[in-house]
Amino acid sequence: MQLSAEAIETPKTAQTAVRDIYLPPERKKISGGGVPHLSAKNFSIYYGEFEAVKKVNADILSKYVTAIIGPSGCGKSTFLRSINRMNDLITSCHTTGALLFDGEDVYGKFTDEVLLRKKIGMVFQKPNPFPKSIFDNIAYGPRLHGVKDRKTLDGIVETSLRKAALWDEVCDRLDKNALGLSGGQQQRLCVARTLAVEPEILLLDEPTSALDPKATAKIEDLIQELRGSYTIMIVTHNMQQASRVSDFTMFFYEGVLVEHAPTAQLFTKPKDRMTEDYITGRFS
Amino acid sequence: MNGDSPATAGRSSAFIVSARKRKLQKITRMAGESTLFLIAAVVAIIVLFIFYFVARDAVPFFQIRGFSEFFTKTDWYPADDPPRFGALAIIYGSLMVTAGSALIAVPMGVSAAICLSDVIPFSVRQYVKPIIEMLAAIPSVAFGFFALVILAPLLQNFGGPILMWTWWLIASPFLLLAVIVVSELLSTSIQDDSRRRVVQRILVAVFGLLSLLFLFFVGKHLQEIQILTGTNALNVSIILSFMALPTIVSVSEDALQAVGRDLREGSYALGATRAETIVKIILPAASSGILAAVILGIMRSLGETMVVWMASGNSSHVPEPWYNYLESVRTLTATIAGDMGEADQVTGSARFHVLFAMGLLLLVISFISNFISERIVVRQRKVLSGQ
Amino acid sequence: MNLGTRKLLDRSFTALGVGSIVIMGMMLLVVLMPILSNGITANVFRGTIEHRKLLYNEFRRGDHAELQRQIAESDAARRKAYAMMAAFEAEMKLMSEEKHAGYQEKYDQVKSAMKALLGPVPGEELPELTRFKYGQTRWSKAEERLHELLYEKQWDYSNPDVEAKEYDVSRAASFQGTSLVKLFPYVESNIDRMLLPEWTVYWGFITDSSIDSHMFGGIWPEIQGTIFLAVGAMLFAFPLGVIAAVYFTEYAREGFFNSLLRSANSTLAGVPSIVFGLFGLAFFINTLKVSESKSVLAGSLTLAIMILPTIIRSAEEAILSVPKTYREASLSLGSSKWNTIVTVILPAALPGILTGGVISLGRAAGETAPIIFTAAVSVGSAIGLADVFSSPTPALSWNIYNLASEHEAASEIRHVQYGMVLALVTIVLMLNLSAIILRARISKKLKG
């Protein structure tokens, strides 16, 4: 099933639709990108009775970076975690509406959440390497999915670490425990670990909130490197970060997707009053 | 690059599986989970089996002999002809050593738990906890051996002096404290400061003298006591109390820790001392948890076999007078352990089944107290979490 | 109340708590010290020539030539004593009937005391029981026996108000005027040469079988039995407990069934240990007939049931303490739930699970009541691994009870009892110590 930007039906709340890809001059347009990779259609998430995310309609365009901002408790993390069904861990959590990934419903009857998560990788707030060696951390995913050959694994580990810009720092101590790395290195290791299973979408849940400014800069550089190869969604509470790294920004407030627009546009000419108040720091 | 080329079509369904496969997955998962459930349920099955098999061999006894003799008579002559199965003295013996051990273990255990949770700094606690764990780890037969070979001769040969010194050591600080507090309380009504101090000093002197005399005479009386046998209820109670202590300490400490910091801080902020905070605020809040700890500790004493078998003297009679801890007693557990050797050769007789009846009695008591303590803990958790 | 009194009360309160903890610590010392100091004497003691003879005869241990030399030396010293006895026997035959009868009884006492001290008199028929074939093997016991030879015990009943007191009467005095009177000073001054005591380290106490129901020899059958029972119990309980813990922590949903299962678990934890013994007898032996009568298998199964709740609880705690992030990370990489449990959660929880397992192992090794009816026998040799399904075994915990309370010569073999207690306590405390160290290392690791 193919969907292009034009073919998509107009969402009901008009302001959340991204119609044109408006990029500032320093950001290159990505060839082959810009196709709706994920589409939320009247998508709501409930914790028991409580509606944490309310009827979201949005298209996430492939190969671009989308940032999700909003005050804490606005449902941005919940939304992100629902994309690869991490919320399944919470028994009281359920959804309505549809969340389409390449046109197929993520919450459909025939979805295998294990295969889904292989396609949609996730990096968490706090770096969470396993208490194993660096090599075993990266190789964990590929091994799960049936790669046994040592040579192939070596290749995957090196490529993933290179992609995560970590190879030069750790190539001589791959057999050391990953918990011995610094926080920033651990987080890049987590990115590399996710890349090793070759996902299409990369979900980053406040990936720099536990890191110092230097490590944060490295992660941000890494996101720029990965832009164009993966569809990236990043939840952040830091608006500067959102404006630095993303092409599109979604602003959530109390579970509602208030505005969804190209980043350059949202931060300079917000359409919604609420967005303006938020980005100008009138509330947080 | 794999953009919107036909490759996407294959990709898009990568996480979609056929209905059949989905069904298969579901069945596999269900099968796996039910296997796990069945394994976990083994525990429940074991509990049911224990009740069933102990009761199955206990019922014939009551069928043959009825209930009243077992619970109301004190003559235990299972080997006589005709045999007599009055177990009241044995039940009483069990209760007696349990109560004795609780008398020692509860105050000690609760104060040690308070000390661990509220007084001792964390760095010291790390070294104290292993002591308690080691006390819990020492096998009961080693305690029994200690009671039989070391404590019993000591009590038998130096019983009087030991009792006297214990009395002095324990009673004198408490009495001293009581004298000071009582004199202070009696003199508070006097307004004038200097007069009050004088009165207070006189009161301390008078009460101090009186309590010294009291200490001395009781001590003298205790010293003259001759302990005829070292294997008696006192010996067993002392050892059992040390076996119950680790349980009481660790469970009460958990209960005390569950009382939040804010309650403590609230009390300190009002100018209360640590003791006042603990006694007036924390203990009431943790009381049900501590009660559960006490029940569990008591159960440990009641169910203990080796110590009582080796060091209680195994004489089945109610001591004279009933609170005389210096006489030998016999308990349910020791009777089961001791009589089975002779009884199991004649499987089927009342003599064999009566031991199962005793086991059933123990089992029922432990089940009930366990149930109660569990309810208590659940209720405390609910209260503390504000529901 | 004024502030001073309040502060005094506060301090006393603290003192009460600290005092309780100190008393607990002291109790631990008071129990462990005598066990340690007396238990050591089972291994390290002043052994006499009789001990060396015994080792050579029973186990073919020791230097034969040296032993022969020492035997010759001690025999030389003993011969004189036996000669004195023979001389007195001859003298007695010449005495009047009445006088003879009077001395006979006293002389019999002397003779049996000599036998107890030095072993059978040469030339007499060797007795059946090993304990009578040798003299005192331990110098400390030999000194007691010497005292019994030299002095007769009498009771003083003169004051009817207090318990009778015992006092010693010299035997030499009662043989005044006979030739035997020389025997006592001779034995007293030459006992060293007769028994040739030297410091001995007898490791065989741990590795040897017992001889003549623990009068001599070691405690290996008991140690082995304890290991068999405890390890056997773990083989059943550990996998079962860990799987149940996985179910409780990862799969169980809140509901009636699971609260029932949890209640069952804590009920099981509270069942008195002797009741497990009854159950083991009624279920495993009388109903399932896993073996004809007592066996290691039945005992292990009974112990397994007893330690199951502990294992489940500690494994649950260990699994719950695995950071949630590991689970999330693994799932987000496309791992299935079961895979995550096996490859991430269980390895991370393993040290904690092992800690609980090790403590349970110690508990299974130390527990007595459940094996009384299901596995333990008082006397027996070490059993082979193949016999665990059918034969009972001696075990440390049970044999401590048995030797201390039911052995016919319980007070003679205190050193063996202490040695056994020491062995058991060492096994159990070592296991617990390793658990404590293991846990300290985990908490260090979690801190980073």
PDB file of N, CA, C and O in Angstrom, chain B residues 130-185:
ATOM      1  N   PRO B 130      24.648  -8.675  59.379  1.00  0.00           N
ATOM      2  CA  PRO B 130      25.180 -10.045  59.307  1.00  0.00           C
ATOM      3  C   PRO B 130      25.116 -10.794  60.638  1.00  0.00           C
ATOM      4  O   PRO B 130      24.916 -12.006  60.633  1.00  0.00           O
ATOM      5  N   ILE B 131      25.237 -10.079  61.761  1.00  0.00           N
ATOM      6  CA  ILE B 131      25.123 -10.764  63.060  1.00  0.00           C
ATOM      7  C   ILE B 131      23.746 -11.411  63.159  1.00  0.00           C
ATOM      8  O   ILE B 131      23.604 -12.585  63.510  1.00  0.00           O
ATOM      9  N   ILE B 132      22.729 -10.629  62.805  1.00  0.00           N
ATOM     10  CA  ILE B 132      21.370 -11.144  62.905  1.00  0.00           C
ATOM     11  C   ILE B 132      21.168 -12.296  61.933  1.00  0.00           C
ATOM     12  O   ILE B 132      20.558 -13.321  62.250  1.00  0.00           O
ATOM     13  N   GLU B 133      21.758 -12.127  60.722  1.00  0.00           N
ATOM     14  CA  GLU B 133      21.613 -13.199  59.747  1.00  0.00           C
ATOM     15  C   GLU B 133      22.306 -14.472  60.194  1.00  0.00           C
ATOM     16  O   GLU B 133      21.808 -15.581  59.987  1.00  0.00           O
ATOM     17  N   MET B 134      23.468 -14.311  60.823  1.00  0.00           N
ATOM     18  CA  MET B 134      24.176 -15.500  61.294  1.00  0.00           C
ATOM     19  C   MET B 134      23.393 -16.181  62.401  1.00  0.00           C
ATOM     20  O   MET B 134      23.325 -17.410  62.472  1.00  0.00           O
ATOM     21  N   LEU B 135      22.804 -15.370  63.283  1.00  0.00           N
ATOM     22  CA  LEU B 135      21.985 -15.933  64.354  1.00  0.00           C
ATOM     23  C   LEU B 135      20.844 -16.753  63.756  1.00  0.00           C
ATOM     24  O   LEU B 135      20.470 -17.808  64.260  1.00  0.00           O
ATOM     25  N   ALA B 136      20.292 -16.237  62.648  1.00  0.00           N
ATOM     26  CA  ALA B 136      19.193 -16.951  62.000  1.00  0.00           C
ATOM     27  C   ALA B 136      19.681 -18.202  61.303  1.00  0.00           C
ATOM     28  O   ALA B 136      18.933 -19.149  61.124  1.00  0.00           O
ATOM     29  N   ALA B 137      20.956 -18.187  60.909  1.00  0.00           N
ATOM     30  CA  ALA B 137      21.445 -19.295  60.085  1.00  0.00           C
ATOM     31  C   ALA B 137      21.894 -20.487  60.919  1.00  0.00           C
ATOM     32  O   ALA B 137      21.900 -21.612  60.427  1.00  0.00           O
ATOM     33  N   ILE B 138      22.269 -20.258  62.168  1.00  0.00           N
ATOM     34  CA  ILE B 138      22.790 -21.369  62.976  1.00  0.00           C
ATOM     35  C   ILE B 138      21.727 -22.456  63.078  1.00  0.00           C
ATOM     36  O   ILE B 138      20.583 -22.191  63.456  1.00  0.00           O
ATOM     37  N   PRO B 139      22.079 -23.687  62.731  1.00  0.00           N
ATOM     38  CA  PRO B 139      21.083 -24.758  62.716  1.00  0.00           C
ATOM     39  C   PRO B 139      20.497 -24.986  64.115  1.00  0.00           C
ATOM     40  O   PRO B 139      21.192 -24.803  65.112  1.00  0.00           O
ATOM     41  N   SER B 140      19.226 -25.361  64.132  1.00  0.00           N
ATOM     42  CA  SER B 140      18.558 -25.508  65.419  1.00  0.00           C
ATOM     43  C   SER B 140      19.218 -26.581  66.267  1.00  0.00           C
ATOM     44  O   SER B 140      19.252 -26.484  67.486  1.00  0.00           O
ATOM     45  N   VAL B 141      19.777 -27.595  65.614  1.00  0.00           N
ATOM     46  CA  VAL B 141      20.371 -28.669  66.403  1.00  0.00           C
ATOM     47  C   VAL B 141      21.629 -28.165  67.115  1.00  0.00           C
ATOM     48  O   VAL B 141      21.950 -28.614  68.218  1.00  0.00           O
ATOM     49  N   ALA B 142      22.303 -27.168  66.525  1.00  0.00           N
ATOM     50  CA  ALA B 142      23.471 -26.601  67.194  1.00  0.00           C
ATOM     51  C   ALA B 142      23.039 -25.825  68.431  1.00  0.00           C
ATOM     52  O   ALA B 142      23.667 -25.916  69.489  1.00  0.00           O
ATOM     53  N   PHE B 143      21.923 -25.089  68.307  1.00  0.00           N
ATOM     54  CA  PHE B 143      21.373 -24.416  69.488  1.00  0.00           C
ATOM     55  C   PHE B 143      20.972 -25.438  70.548  1.00  0.00           C
ATOM     56  O   PHE B 143      21.207 -25.249  71.737  1.00  0.00           O
ATOM     57  N   GLY B 144      20.346 -26.519  70.083  1.00  0.00           N
ATOM     58  CA  GLY B 144      19.914 -27.563  71.014  1.00  0.00           C
ATOM     59  C   GLY B 144      21.101 -28.158  71.738  1.00  0.00           C
ATOM     60  O   GLY B 144      21.067 -28.379  72.960  1.00  0.00           O
ATOM     61  N   PHE B 145      22.168 -28.402  70.999  1.00  0.00           N
ATOM     62  CA  PHE B 145      23.376 -28.959  71.587  1.00  0.00           C
ATOM     63  C   PHE B 145      23.940 -28.003  72.634  1.00  0.00           C
ATOM     64  O   PHE B 145      24.306 -28.409  73.732  1.00  0.00           O
ATOM     65  N   PHE B 146      23.963 -26.722  72.279  1.00  0.00           N
ATOM     66  CA  PHE B 146      24.437 -25.708  73.224  1.00  0.00           C
ATOM     67  C   PHE B 146      23.587 -25.733  74.495  1.00  0.00           C
ATOM     68  O   PHE B 146      24.100 -25.731  75.609  1.00  0.00           O
ATOM     69  N   ALA B 147      22.265 -25.793  74.315  1.00  0.00           N
ATOM     70  CA  ALA B 147      21.361 -25.786  75.463  1.00  0.00           C
ATOM     71  C   ALA B 147      21.597 -26.998  76.344  1.00  0.00           C
ATOM     72  O   ALA B 147      21.592 -26.910  77.567  1.00  0.00           O
ATOM     73  N   LEU B 148      21.812 -28.128  75.711  1.00  0.00           N
ATOM     74  CA  LEU B 148      21.927 -29.379  76.465  1.00  0.00           C
ATOM     75  C   LEU B 148      23.284 -29.506  77.144  1.00  0.00           C
ATOM     76  O   LEU B 148      23.384 -29.872  78.308  1.00  0.00           O
ATOM     77  N   VAL B 149      24.341 -29.182  76.408  1.00  0.00           N
ATOM     78  CA  VAL B 149      25.679 -29.503  76.896  1.00  0.00           C
ATOM     79  C   VAL B 149      26.302 -28.355  77.681  1.00  0.00           C
ATOM     80  O   VAL B 149      27.099 -28.571  78.573  1.00  0.00           O
ATOM     81  N   ILE B 150      25.929 -27.119  77.365  1.00  0.00           N
ATOM     82  CA  ILE B 150      26.567 -25.993  78.042  1.00  0.00           C
ATOM     83  C   ILE B 150      25.614 -25.280  78.994  1.00  0.00           C
ATOM     84  O   ILE B 150      25.897 -25.113  80.172  1.00  0.00           O
ATOM     85  N   LEU B 151      24.456 -24.887  78.472  1.00  0.00           N
ATOM     86  CA  LEU B 151      23.563 -24.076  79.304  1.00  0.00           C
ATOM     87  C   LEU B 151      22.942 -24.891  80.441  1.00  0.00           C
ATOM     88  O   LEU B 151      22.850 -24.413  81.575  1.00  0.00           O
ATOM     89  N   ALA B 152      22.539 -26.134  80.132  1.00  0.00           N
ATOM     90  CA  ALA B 152      21.855 -26.929  81.163  1.00  0.00           C
ATOM     91  C   ALA B 152      22.744 -27.178  82.384  1.00  0.00           C
ATOM     92  O   ALA B 152      22.302 -26.939  83.510  1.00  0.00           O
ATOM     93  N   PRO B 153      23.998 -27.638  82.219  1.00  0.00           N
ATOM     94  CA  PRO B 153      24.842 -27.810  83.407  1.00  0.00           C
ATOM     95  C   PRO B 153      25.073 -26.500  84.142  1.00  0.00           C
ATOM     96  O   PRO B 153      25.080 -26.478  85.375  1.00  0.00           O
ATOM     97  N   LEU B 154      25.229 -25.407  83.385  1.00  0.00           N
ATOM     98  CA  LEU B 154      25.416 -24.103  84.026  1.00  0.00           C
ATOM     99  C   LEU B 154      24.239 -23.773  84.921  1.00  0.00           C
ATOM    100  O   LEU B 154      24.401 -23.380  86.071  1.00  0.00           O
ATOM    101  N   LEU B 155      23.026 -23.930  84.372  1.00  0.00           N
ATOM    102  CA  LEU B 155      21.822 -23.609  85.142  1.00  0.00           C
ATOM    103  C   LEU B 155      21.710 -24.521  86.341  1.00  0.00           C
ATOM    104  O   LEU B 155      21.325 -24.103  87.436  1.00  0.00           O
ATOM    105  N   GLN B 156      22.060 -25.779  86.141  1.00  0.00           N
ATOM    106  CA  GLN B 156      21.896 -26.746  87.218  1.00  0.00           C
ATOM    107  C   GLN B 156      22.875 -26.452  88.352  1.00  0.00           C
ATOM    108  O   GLN B 156      22.523 -26.522  89.518  1.00  0.00           O
ATOM    109  N   ASN B 157      24.111 -26.084  88.014  1.00  0.00           N
ATOM    110  CA  ASN B 157      25.129 -25.903  89.044  1.00  0.00           C
ATOM    111  C   ASN B 157      25.144 -24.502  89.626  1.00  0.00           C
ATOM    112  O   ASN B 157      25.422 -24.318  90.795  1.00  0.00           O
ATOM    113  N   PHE B 158      24.901 -23.501  88.790  1.00  0.00           N
ATOM    114  CA  PHE B 158      24.977 -22.125  89.279  1.00  0.00           C
ATOM    115  C   PHE B 158      23.674 -21.386  89.055  1.00  0.00           C
ATOM    116  O   PHE B 158      23.676 -20.181  88.836  1.00  0.00           O
ATOM    117  N   GLY B 159      22.556 -22.099  89.071  1.00  0.00           N
ATOM    118  CA  GLY B 159      21.262 -21.496  88.753  1.00  0.00           C
ATOM    119  C   GLY B 159      20.968 -20.263  89.585  1.00  0.00           C
ATOM    120  O   GLY B 159      20.626 -19.211  89.050  1.00  0.00           O
ATOM    121  N   GLY B 160      21.099 -20.381  90.914  1.00  0.00           N
ATOM    122  CA  GLY B 160      20.769 -19.279  91.804  1.00  0.00           C
ATOM    123  C   GLY B 160      21.560 -18.029  91.486  1.00  0.00           C
ATOM    124  O   GLY B 160      20.979 -16.972  91.182  1.00  0.00           O
ATOM    125  N   PRO B 161      22.899 -18.104  91.546  1.00  0.00           N
ATOM    126  CA  PRO B 161      23.691 -16.909  91.226  1.00  0.00           C
ATOM    127  C   PRO B 161      23.398 -16.349  89.840  1.00  0.00           C
ATOM    128  O   PRO B 161      23.329 -15.116  89.678  1.00  0.00           O
ATOM    129  N   ILE B 162      23.194 -17.230  88.857  1.00  0.00           N
ATOM    130  CA  ILE B 162      22.904 -16.725  87.507  1.00  0.00           C
ATOM    131  C   ILE B 162      21.631 -15.907  87.515  1.00  0.00           C
ATOM    132  O   ILE B 162      21.572 -14.793  86.991  1.00  0.00           O
ATOM    133  N   LEU B 163      20.579 -16.450  88.158  1.00  0.00           N
ATOM    134  CA  LEU B 163      19.313 -15.727  88.221  1.00  0.00           C
ATOM    135  C   LEU B 163      19.506 -14.386  88.918  1.00  0.00           C
ATOM    136  O   LEU B 163      19.000 -13.357  88.465  1.00  0.00           O
ATOM    137  N   MET B 164      20.280 -14.394  90.023  1.00  0.00           N
ATOM    138  CA  MET B 164      20.459 -13.163  90.775  1.00  0.00           C
ATOM    139  C   MET B 164      21.162 -12.110  89.920  1.00  0.00           C
ATOM    140  O   MET B 164      20.724 -10.963  89.838  1.00  0.00           O
ATOM    141  N   TRP B 165      22.257 -12.492  89.297  1.00  0.00           N
ATOM    142  CA  TRP B 165      23.007 -11.513  88.510  1.00  0.00           C
ATOM    143  C   TRP B 165      22.185 -10.996  87.344  1.00  0.00           C
ATOM    144  O   TRP B 165      22.236  -9.805  87.024  1.00  0.00           O
ATOM    145  N   THR B 166      21.431 -11.899  86.703  1.00  0.00           N
ATOM    146  CA  THR B 166      20.570 -11.448  85.611  1.00  0.00           C
ATOM    147  C   THR B 166      19.584 -10.420  86.135  1.00  0.00           C
ATOM    148  O   THR B 166      19.355  -9.370  85.516  1.00  0.00           O
ATOM    149  N   TRP B 167      18.994 -10.728  87.291  1.00  0.00           N
ATOM    150  CA  TRP B 167      18.034  -9.805  87.897  1.00  0.00           C
ATOM    151  C   TRP B 167      18.674  -8.459  88.163  1.00  0.00           C
ATOM    152  O   TRP B 167      18.133  -7.411  87.803  1.00  0.00           O
ATOM    153  N   TRP B 168      19.866  -8.478  88.781  1.00  0.00           N
ATOM    154  CA  TRP B 168      20.560  -7.218  89.062  1.00  0.00           C
ATOM    155  C   TRP B 168      20.821  -6.440  87.777  1.00  0.00           C
ATOM    156  O   TRP B 168      20.524  -5.255  87.694  1.00  0.00           O
ATOM    157  N   LEU B 169      21.376  -7.101  86.812  1.00  0.00           N
ATOM    158  CA  LEU B 169      21.769  -6.418  85.581  1.00  0.00           C
ATOM    159  C   LEU B 169      20.583  -5.817  84.862  1.00  0.00           C
ATOM    160  O   LEU B 169      20.648  -4.700  84.339  1.00  0.00           O
ATOM    161  N   ILE B 170      19.477  -6.570  84.835  1.00  0.00           N
ATOM    162  CA  ILE B 170      18.326  -6.072  84.081  1.00  0.00           C
ATOM    163  C   ILE B 170      17.530  -5.066  84.887  1.00  0.00           C
ATOM    164  O   ILE B 170      17.148  -3.996  84.403  1.00  0.00           O
ATOM    165  N   ALA B 171      17.309  -5.388  86.173  1.00  0.00           N
ATOM    166  CA  ALA B 171      16.376  -4.567  86.945  1.00  0.00           C
ATOM    167  C   ALA B 171      16.974  -3.248  87.396  1.00  0.00           C
ATOM    168  O   ALA B 171      16.280  -2.233  87.426  1.00  0.00           O
ATOM    169  N   SER B 172      18.279  -3.232  87.739  1.00  0.00           N
ATOM    170  CA  SER B 172      18.796  -2.009  88.339  1.00  0.00           C
ATOM    171  C   SER B 172      18.718  -0.782  87.419  1.00  0.00           C
ATOM    172  O   SER B 172      18.274   0.271  87.875  1.00  0.00           O
ATOM    173  N   PRO B 173      19.110  -0.860  86.145  1.00  0.00           N
ATOM    174  CA  PRO B 173      18.968   0.358  85.340  1.00  0.00           C
ATOM    175  C   PRO B 173      17.522   0.817  85.200  1.00  0.00           C
ATOM    176  O   PRO B 173      17.240   2.026  85.264  1.00  0.00           O
ATOM    177  N   PHE B 174      16.613  -0.155  85.075  1.00  0.00           N
ATOM    178  CA  PHE B 174      15.205   0.240  84.916  1.00  0.00           C
ATOM    179  C   PHE B 174      14.683   0.902  86.174  1.00  0.00           C
ATOM    180  O   PHE B 174      13.976   1.908  86.121  1.00  0.00           O
ATOM    181  N   LEU B 175      15.050   0.325  87.315  1.00  0.00           N
ATOM    182  CA  LEU B 175      14.578   0.904  88.571  1.00  0.00           C
ATOM    183  C   LEU B 175      15.157   2.305  88.761  1.00  0.00           C
ATOM    184  O   LEU B 175      14.456   3.227  89.169  1.00  0.00           O
ATOM    185  N   LEU B 176      16.445   2.457  88.455  1.00  0.00           N
ATOM    186  CA  LEU B 176      17.084   3.754  88.589  1.00  0.00           C
ATOM    187  C   LEU B 176      16.338   4.804  87.762  1.00  0.00           C
ATOM    188  O   LEU B 176      15.989   5.887  88.227  1.00  0.00           O
ATOM    189  N   LEU B 177      16.053   4.415  86.541  1.00  0.00           N
ATOM    190  CA  LEU B 177      15.337   5.304  85.638  1.00  0.00           C
ATOM    191  C   LEU B 177      13.963   5.647  86.206  1.00  0.00           C
ATOM    192  O   LEU B 177      13.549   6.809  86.223  1.00  0.00           O
ATOM    193  N   ALA B 178      13.284   4.609  86.700  1.00  0.00           N
ATOM    194  CA  ALA B 178      11.945   4.801  87.243  1.00  0.00           C
ATOM    195  C   ALA B 178      12.006   5.752  88.430  1.00  0.00           C
ATOM    196  O   ALA B 178      11.163   6.645  88.571  1.00  0.00           O
ATOM    197  N   VAL B 179      13.017   5.591  89.305  1.00  0.00           N
ATOM    198  CA  VAL B 179      13.147   6.461  90.474  1.00  0.00           C
ATOM    199  C   VAL B 179      13.272   7.911  90.034  1.00  0.00           C
ATOM    200  O   VAL B 179      12.567   8.794  90.536  1.00  0.00           O
ATOM    201  N   ILE B 180      14.143   8.157  89.072  1.00  0.00           N
ATOM    202  CA  ILE B 180      14.357   9.538  88.625  1.00  0.00           C
ATOM    203  C   ILE B 180      13.071  10.126  88.039  1.00  0.00           C
ATOM    204  O   ILE B 180      12.647  11.229  88.392  1.00  0.00           O
ATOM    205  N   VAL B 181      12.429   9.344  87.179  1.00  0.00           N
ATOM    206  CA  VAL B 181      11.234   9.861  86.505  1.00  0.00           C
ATOM    207  C   VAL B 181      10.108  10.111  87.509  1.00  0.00           C
ATOM    208  O   VAL B 181       9.450  11.149  87.477  1.00  0.00           O
ATOM    209  N   VAL B 182       9.906   9.158  88.438  1.00  0.00           N
ATOM    210  CA  VAL B 182       8.814   9.311  89.407  1.00  0.00           C
ATOM    211  C   VAL B 182       9.059  10.508  90.304  1.00  0.00           C
ATOM    212  O   VAL B 182       8.154  11.313  90.545  1.00  0.00           O
ATOM    213  N   SER B 183      10.309  10.679  90.786  1.00  0.00           N
ATOM    214  CA  SER B 183      10.566  11.833  91.652  1.00  0.00           C
ATOM    215  C   SER B 183      10.328  13.128  90.900  1.00  0.00           C
ATOM    216  O   SER B 183       9.791  14.090  91.446  1.00  0.00           O
ATOM    217  N   GLU B 184      10.717  13.151  89.672  1.00  0.00           N
ATOM    218  CA  GLU B 184      10.513  14.345  88.842  1.00  0.00           C
ATOM    219  C   GLU B 184       9.027  14.632  88.680  1.00  0.00           C
ATOM    220  O   GLU B 184       8.569  15.760  88.867  1.00  0.00           O
ATOM    221  N   LEU B 185       8.258  13.579  88.395  1.00  0.00           N
ATOM    222  CA  LEU B 185       6.825  13.776  88.175  1.00  0.00           C
ATOM    223  C   LEU B 185       6.133  14.233  89.452  1.00  0.00           C
ATOM    224  O   LEU B 185       5.232  15.069  89.417  1.00  0.00           O
TER     225      LEU B 185
END
